[in-house]
Coordinates of C-alpha atoms and ligand atoms in Angstrom, one line a residue:
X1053 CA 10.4 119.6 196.5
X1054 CA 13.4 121.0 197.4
X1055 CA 13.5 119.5 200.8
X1056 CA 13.3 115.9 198.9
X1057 CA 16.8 116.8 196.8
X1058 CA 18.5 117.5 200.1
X1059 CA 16.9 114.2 201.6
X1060 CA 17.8 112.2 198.5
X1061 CA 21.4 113.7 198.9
X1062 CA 21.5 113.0 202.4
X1063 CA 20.6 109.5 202.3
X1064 CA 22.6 108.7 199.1
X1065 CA 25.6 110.0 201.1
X1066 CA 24.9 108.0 203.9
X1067 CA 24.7 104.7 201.8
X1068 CA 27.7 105.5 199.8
X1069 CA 29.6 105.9 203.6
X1070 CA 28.1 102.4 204.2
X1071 CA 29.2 100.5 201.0
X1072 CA 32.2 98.9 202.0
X1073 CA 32.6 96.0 199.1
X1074 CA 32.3 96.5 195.3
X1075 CA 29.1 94.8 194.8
X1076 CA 27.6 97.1 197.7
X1077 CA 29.3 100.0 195.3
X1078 CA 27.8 98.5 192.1
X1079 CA 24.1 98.5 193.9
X1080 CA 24.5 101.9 195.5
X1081 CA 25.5 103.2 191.9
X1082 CA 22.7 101.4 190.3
X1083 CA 19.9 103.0 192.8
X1084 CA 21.0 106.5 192.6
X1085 CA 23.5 107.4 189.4
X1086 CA 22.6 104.6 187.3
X1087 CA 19.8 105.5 184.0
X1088 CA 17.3 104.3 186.7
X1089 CA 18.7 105.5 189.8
X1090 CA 17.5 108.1 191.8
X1091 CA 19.5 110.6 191.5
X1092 CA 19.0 110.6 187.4
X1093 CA 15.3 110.6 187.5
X1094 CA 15.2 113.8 190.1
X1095 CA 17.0 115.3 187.1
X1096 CA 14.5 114.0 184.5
X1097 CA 11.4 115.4 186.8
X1098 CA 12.7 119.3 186.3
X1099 CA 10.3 119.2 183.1
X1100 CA 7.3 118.5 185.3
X1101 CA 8.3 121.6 187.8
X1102 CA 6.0 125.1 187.5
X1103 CA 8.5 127.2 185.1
X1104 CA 9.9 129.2 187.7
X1105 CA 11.5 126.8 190.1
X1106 CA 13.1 124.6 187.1
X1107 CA 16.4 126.3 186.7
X1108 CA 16.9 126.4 190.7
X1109 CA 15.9 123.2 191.3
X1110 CA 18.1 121.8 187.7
X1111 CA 21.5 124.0 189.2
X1112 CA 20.9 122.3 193.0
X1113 CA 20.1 118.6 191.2
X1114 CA 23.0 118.7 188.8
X1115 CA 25.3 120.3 191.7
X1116 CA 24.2 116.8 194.0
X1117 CA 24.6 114.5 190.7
X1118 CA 28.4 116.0 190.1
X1119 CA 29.2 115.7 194.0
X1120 CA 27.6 112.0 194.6
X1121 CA 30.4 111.5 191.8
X1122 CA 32.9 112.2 192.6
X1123 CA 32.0 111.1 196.3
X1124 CA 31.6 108.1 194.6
X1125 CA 34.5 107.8 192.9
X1126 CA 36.6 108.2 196.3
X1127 CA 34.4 105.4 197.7
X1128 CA 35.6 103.2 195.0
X1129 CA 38.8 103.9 194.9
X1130 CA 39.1 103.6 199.0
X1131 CA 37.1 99.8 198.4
X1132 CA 39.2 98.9 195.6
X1133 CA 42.7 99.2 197.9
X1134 CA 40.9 98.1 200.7
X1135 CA 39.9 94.4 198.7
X1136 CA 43.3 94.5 197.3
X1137 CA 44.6 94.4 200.8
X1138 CA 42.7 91.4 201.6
X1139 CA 43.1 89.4 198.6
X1140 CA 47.1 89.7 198.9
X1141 CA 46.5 89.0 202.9
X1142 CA 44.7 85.7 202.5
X1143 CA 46.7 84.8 199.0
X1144 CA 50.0 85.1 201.3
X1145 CA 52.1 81.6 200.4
X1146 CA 51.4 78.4 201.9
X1147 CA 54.9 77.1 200.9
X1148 CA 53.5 73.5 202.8
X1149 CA 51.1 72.9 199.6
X1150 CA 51.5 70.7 197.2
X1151 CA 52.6 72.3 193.8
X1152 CA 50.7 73.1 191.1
X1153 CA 51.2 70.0 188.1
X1154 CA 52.2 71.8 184.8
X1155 CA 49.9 71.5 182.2
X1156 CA 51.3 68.6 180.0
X1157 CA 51.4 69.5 176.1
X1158 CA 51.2 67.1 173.5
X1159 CA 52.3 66.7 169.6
X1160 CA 50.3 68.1 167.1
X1161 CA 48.1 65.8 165.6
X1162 CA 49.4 67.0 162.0
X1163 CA 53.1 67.2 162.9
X1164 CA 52.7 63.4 164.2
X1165 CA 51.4 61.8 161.5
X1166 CA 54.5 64.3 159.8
X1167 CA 56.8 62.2 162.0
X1168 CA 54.7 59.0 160.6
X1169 CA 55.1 60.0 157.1
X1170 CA 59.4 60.8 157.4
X1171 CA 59.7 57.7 159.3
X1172 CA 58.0 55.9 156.5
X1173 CA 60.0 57.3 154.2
X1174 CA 63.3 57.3 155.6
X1175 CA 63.2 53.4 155.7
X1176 CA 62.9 54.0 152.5
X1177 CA 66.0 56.1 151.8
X1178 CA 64.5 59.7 151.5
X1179 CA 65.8 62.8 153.5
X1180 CA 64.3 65.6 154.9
X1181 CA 65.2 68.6 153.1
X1182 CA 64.0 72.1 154.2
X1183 CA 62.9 74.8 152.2
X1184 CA 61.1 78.1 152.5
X1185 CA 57.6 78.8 153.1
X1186 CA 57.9 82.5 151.4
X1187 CA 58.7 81.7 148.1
X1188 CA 59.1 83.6 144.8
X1189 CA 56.4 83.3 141.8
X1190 CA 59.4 82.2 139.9
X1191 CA 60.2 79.3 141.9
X1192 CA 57.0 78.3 142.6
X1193 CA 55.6 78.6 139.4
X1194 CA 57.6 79.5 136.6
X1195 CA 60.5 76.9 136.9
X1196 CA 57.8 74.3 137.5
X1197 CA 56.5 74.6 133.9
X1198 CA 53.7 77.0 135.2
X1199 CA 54.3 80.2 132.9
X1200 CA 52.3 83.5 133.7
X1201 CA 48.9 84.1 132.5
X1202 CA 49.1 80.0 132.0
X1203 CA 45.2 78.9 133.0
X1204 CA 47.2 76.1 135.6
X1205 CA 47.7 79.0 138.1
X1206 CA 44.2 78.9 138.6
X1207 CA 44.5 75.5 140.8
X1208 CA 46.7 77.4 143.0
X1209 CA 44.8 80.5 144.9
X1210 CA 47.6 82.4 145.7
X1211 CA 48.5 84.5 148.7
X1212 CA 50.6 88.2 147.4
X1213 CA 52.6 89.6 149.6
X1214 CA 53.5 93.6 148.9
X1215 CA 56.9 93.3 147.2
X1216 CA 56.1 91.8 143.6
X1217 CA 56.9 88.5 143.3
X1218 CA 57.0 87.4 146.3
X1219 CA 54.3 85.0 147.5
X1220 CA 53.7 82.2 150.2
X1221 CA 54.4 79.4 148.5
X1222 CA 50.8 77.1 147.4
X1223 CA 52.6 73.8 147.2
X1224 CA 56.4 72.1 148.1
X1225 CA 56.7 71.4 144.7
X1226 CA 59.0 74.3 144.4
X1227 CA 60.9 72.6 146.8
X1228 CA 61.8 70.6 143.8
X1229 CA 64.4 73.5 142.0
X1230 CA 65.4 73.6 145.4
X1231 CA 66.8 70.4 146.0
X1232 CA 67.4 69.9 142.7
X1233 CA 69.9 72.8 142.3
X1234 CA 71.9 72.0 145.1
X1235 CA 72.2 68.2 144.3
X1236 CA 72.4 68.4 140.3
X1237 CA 74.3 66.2 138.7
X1238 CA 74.2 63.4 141.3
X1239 CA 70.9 60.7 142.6
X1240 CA 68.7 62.4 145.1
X1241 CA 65.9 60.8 147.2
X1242 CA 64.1 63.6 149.7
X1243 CA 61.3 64.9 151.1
X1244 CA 60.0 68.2 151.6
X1245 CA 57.6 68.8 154.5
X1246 CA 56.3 72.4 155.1
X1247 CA 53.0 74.2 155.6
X1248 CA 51.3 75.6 152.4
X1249 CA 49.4 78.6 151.8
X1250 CA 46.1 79.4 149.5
X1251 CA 43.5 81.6 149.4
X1252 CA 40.8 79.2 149.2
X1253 CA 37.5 78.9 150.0
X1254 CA 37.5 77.3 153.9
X1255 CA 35.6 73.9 154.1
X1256 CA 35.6 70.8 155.8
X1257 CA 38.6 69.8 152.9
X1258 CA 40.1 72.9 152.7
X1259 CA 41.8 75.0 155.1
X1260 CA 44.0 78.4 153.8
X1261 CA 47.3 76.7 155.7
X1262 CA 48.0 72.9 155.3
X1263 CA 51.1 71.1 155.2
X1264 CA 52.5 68.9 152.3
X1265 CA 54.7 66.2 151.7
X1266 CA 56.7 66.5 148.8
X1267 CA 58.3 63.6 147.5
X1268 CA 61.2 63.0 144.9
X1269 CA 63.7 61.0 143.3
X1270 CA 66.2 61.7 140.7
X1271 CA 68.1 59.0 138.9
X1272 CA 69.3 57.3 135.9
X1273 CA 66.3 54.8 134.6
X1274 CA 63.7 55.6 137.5
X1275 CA 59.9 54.6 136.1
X1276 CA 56.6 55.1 136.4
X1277 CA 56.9 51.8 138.3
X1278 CA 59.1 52.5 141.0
X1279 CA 56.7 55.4 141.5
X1280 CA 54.0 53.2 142.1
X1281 CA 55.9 50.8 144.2
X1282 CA 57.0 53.0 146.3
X1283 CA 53.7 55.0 147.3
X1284 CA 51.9 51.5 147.5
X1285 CA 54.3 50.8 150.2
X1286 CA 53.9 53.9 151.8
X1287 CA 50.1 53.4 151.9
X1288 CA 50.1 49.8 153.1
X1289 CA 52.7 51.1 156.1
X1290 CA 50.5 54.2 156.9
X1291 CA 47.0 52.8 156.3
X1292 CA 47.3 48.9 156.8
X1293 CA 48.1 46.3 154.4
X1294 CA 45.0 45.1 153.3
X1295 CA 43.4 49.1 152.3
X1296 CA 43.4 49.3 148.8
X1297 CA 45.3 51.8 146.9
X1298 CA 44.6 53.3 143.6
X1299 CA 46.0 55.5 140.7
X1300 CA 44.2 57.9 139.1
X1301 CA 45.1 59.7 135.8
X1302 CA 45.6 63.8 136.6
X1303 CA 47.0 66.6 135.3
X1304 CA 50.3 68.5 136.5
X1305 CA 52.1 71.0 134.9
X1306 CA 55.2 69.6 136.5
X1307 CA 55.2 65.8 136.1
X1308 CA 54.2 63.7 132.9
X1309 CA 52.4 61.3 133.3
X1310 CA 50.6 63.0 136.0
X1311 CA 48.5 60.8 138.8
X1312 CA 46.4 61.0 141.7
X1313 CA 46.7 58.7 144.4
X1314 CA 43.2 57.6 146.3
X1315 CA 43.1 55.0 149.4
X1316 CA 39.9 53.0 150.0
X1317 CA 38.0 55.5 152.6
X1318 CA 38.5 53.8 156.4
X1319 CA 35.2 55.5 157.5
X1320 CA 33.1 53.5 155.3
X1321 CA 35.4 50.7 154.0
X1322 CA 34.8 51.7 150.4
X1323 CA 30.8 51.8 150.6
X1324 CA 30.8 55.6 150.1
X1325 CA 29.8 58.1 152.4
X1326 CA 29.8 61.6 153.7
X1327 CA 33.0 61.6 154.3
X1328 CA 34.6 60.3 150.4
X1329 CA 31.4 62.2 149.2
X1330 CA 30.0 58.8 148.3
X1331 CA 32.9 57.6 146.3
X1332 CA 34.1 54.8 148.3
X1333 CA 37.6 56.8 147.7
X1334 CA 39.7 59.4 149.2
X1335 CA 42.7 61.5 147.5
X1336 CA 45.8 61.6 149.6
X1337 CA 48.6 62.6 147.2
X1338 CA 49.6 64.4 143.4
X1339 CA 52.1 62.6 141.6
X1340 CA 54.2 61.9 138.2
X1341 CA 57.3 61.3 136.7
X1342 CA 58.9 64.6 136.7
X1343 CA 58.5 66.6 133.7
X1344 CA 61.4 67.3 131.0
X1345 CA 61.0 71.0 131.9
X1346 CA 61.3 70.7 135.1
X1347 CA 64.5 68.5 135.2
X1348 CA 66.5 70.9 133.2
X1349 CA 65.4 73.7 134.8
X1350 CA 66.9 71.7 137.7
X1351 CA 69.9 71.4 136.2
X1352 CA 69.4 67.3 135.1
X1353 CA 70.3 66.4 131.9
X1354 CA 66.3 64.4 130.9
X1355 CA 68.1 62.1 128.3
X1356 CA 69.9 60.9 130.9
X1357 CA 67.9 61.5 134.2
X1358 CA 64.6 60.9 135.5
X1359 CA 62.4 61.0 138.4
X1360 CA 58.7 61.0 140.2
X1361 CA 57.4 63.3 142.4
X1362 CA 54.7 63.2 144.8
X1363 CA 53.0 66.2 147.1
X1364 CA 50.5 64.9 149.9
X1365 CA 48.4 66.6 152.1
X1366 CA 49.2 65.3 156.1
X1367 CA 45.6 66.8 157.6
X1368 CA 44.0 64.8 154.9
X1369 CA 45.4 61.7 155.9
X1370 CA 45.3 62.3 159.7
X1371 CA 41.5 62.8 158.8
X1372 CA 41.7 59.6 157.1
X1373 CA 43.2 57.8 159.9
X1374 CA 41.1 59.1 162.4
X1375 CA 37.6 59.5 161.0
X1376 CA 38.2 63.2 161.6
X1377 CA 35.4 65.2 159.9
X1378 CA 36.5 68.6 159.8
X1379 CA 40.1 69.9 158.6
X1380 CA 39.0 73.2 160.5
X1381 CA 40.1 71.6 163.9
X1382 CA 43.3 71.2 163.1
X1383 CA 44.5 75.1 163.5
X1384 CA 41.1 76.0 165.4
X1385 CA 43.2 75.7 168.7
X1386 CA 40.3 73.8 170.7
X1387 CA 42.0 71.8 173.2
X1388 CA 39.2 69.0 173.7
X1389 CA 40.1 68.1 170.0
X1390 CA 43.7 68.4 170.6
X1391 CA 43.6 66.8 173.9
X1392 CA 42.5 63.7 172.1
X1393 CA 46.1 62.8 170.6
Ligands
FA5_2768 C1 49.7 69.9 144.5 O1 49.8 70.8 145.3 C2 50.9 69.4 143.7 N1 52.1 70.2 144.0 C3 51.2 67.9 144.1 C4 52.2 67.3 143.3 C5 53.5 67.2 143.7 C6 51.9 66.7 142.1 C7 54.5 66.6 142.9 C8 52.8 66.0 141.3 C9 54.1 66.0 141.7 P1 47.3 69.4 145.0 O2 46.8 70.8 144.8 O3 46.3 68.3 144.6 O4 48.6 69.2 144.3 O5 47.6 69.2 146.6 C10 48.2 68.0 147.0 C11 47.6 67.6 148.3 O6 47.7 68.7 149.3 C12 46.1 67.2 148.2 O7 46.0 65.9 147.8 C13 45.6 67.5 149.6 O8 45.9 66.3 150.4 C14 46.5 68.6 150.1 N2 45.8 69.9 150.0 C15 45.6 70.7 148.9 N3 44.9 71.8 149.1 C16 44.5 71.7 150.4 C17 43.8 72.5 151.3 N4 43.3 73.7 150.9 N5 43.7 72.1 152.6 C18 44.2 71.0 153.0 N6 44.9 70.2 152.2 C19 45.1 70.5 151.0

């Protein structure tokens, strides 16, 4: 009984001096430390020992256990420099290879149809005009006709941050008192791309970071009509002349008249499906003529000014465009979607 510890110990010495590579290591660890190895079952057999040999032969089995150890540890060590050696001997530079190609990135399927939508609407005389993505509650509520405790907060599931007040903003639309406040008195025709932030339930619509488009112009004697116009034109640029277009009646607090712009779904050519949720019809954009409250609060004079706004989602219509099915894959960072583009 004894004489088997001391040949266990012998010959799991003798193996460890032979196990020259890490999977050699890994198997000799396995046979005789490991929960089934050798070594650990010796140790589980004191129980079945006559009483007086048990705390002999436990001291002599735990002394082998702690030696293999650190033995063992040594080994690895003396293997791990050893195959460290080797791999930076063969790795050594072949400067007669051909290099490497660089991995080639693309655009962003969102920030190109972005590019899409500015182009669009700088033929048509609209800026870009940048504004923050941390916003103040006042800014993007308040000044926008939203007051607190008003039940219209509840469309926007808002992100907090710690200091009160200060939130990530749920739309461009305060973009709006931005531009506005710099430009008042005089015309202004800009849009306000930027990614958007709300604590939303995550679906195939709806992801918790989007981008938007807002849209607006401020003048003397601009109408619902010129609102229309110029979204038609938008849609017939960015979805093809013959898609059909349509306005929908909609509530903001910010605009009045308020509208919601649909384009005939491309997946099913208006039929319905799972896509347009069987309505033949797919909502790209919010817009109106922008609100009394809003202008002033802009510093326009409304018996003199007016304008329309417009917010619209880019993921939506790069969905739309594509027959993508799933907003998720935009910021899912899966490169055989992304490689697509
Ligand atoms: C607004 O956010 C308004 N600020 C739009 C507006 C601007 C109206 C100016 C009038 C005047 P809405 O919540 O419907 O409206 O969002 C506008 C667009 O953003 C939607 O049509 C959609 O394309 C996109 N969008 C909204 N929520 C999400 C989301 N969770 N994920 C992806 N896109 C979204």
């Amino acid at each position: 009984m004894f004489e088997d510890l001391e040949r266990l110990y012998q010959a799991a010495s003798a193996a460890l001096a032979e196990s020259k590579d890490s999977a050699a290591l890994e198997a000799w660890e396995s046979a005789y430390l490991g929960r089934k190895g050798a070594v650990t079952l010796a140790l589980r057999a004191v129980g079945n020992l006559p009483k007086a040999d048990r705390a002999a032969y436990g001291k002599r089995a735990n002394e082998i256990r702690d030696a293999l150890e650190q033995a063992y540890a040594q080994q690895a060590e003396l293997v791990r420099a050893h195959e460290l050696a080797r791999q930076l001997e063969s790795g050594a530079i072949d400067v007669t290879l051909p290099g490497l190609r660089p991995l080639q990135g693309g655009i962003h399927p969102a920030t190109r149809t972005l590019r899409e939508i500015a182009e669009i609407w700088r033929e048509m005389g609209f800026q870009i005009f940048r504004t923050r993505e941390v916003e103040d509650d006042q800014t993007n509520f308040e000044l926008l006709n939203i007051p607190e405790h008003h039940p219209a907060r509840d469309m926007w599931d808002t992100f907090h941050t710690t200091r009160p007040g200060v939130i990530l903003r749920t739309h461009t639309s305060p973009g709006q008192i931005h531009a506005m406040r710099r430009y008042a008195p005089k015309p202004i025709r800009v849009i306000l791309p930027g990614m958007c932030f709300r604590y939303e339930q995550i679906s195939a619509r709806k992801e918790i970071q989007f981008n938007q488009v807002e849209g607006l112009a401020i003048g003397e004697n601009i109408r619902l009509s010129d609102l229309k116009g110029t979204i038609t034109a938008f849609a017939r640029r960015m979805f093809g002349a013959d898609r059909r277009v349509r306005f929908r009646g909609s509530y903001f607090p910010f605009t009045e008249p308020s509208m919601e712009v649909d384009v005939e779904c491309i997946l099913c050519g208006g039929k319905g499906c799972s896509v347009c949720s069987g309505t033949g019809w797919l909502e790209i954009a919010g817009c109106g003529m922008v609100h009394p409250t809003v202008l002033r609060n802009g510093g326009y004079d409304p018996s003199r000014f007016s304008g329309f706004a417009f917010g619209m989602g880019p993921e939506r219509i790069t969905m739309l465009k594509y027959g993508i099915t799933d907003i998720r894959y935009f910021w899912a960072n899966d490169v055989r979607f992304l490689n697509q583009f």
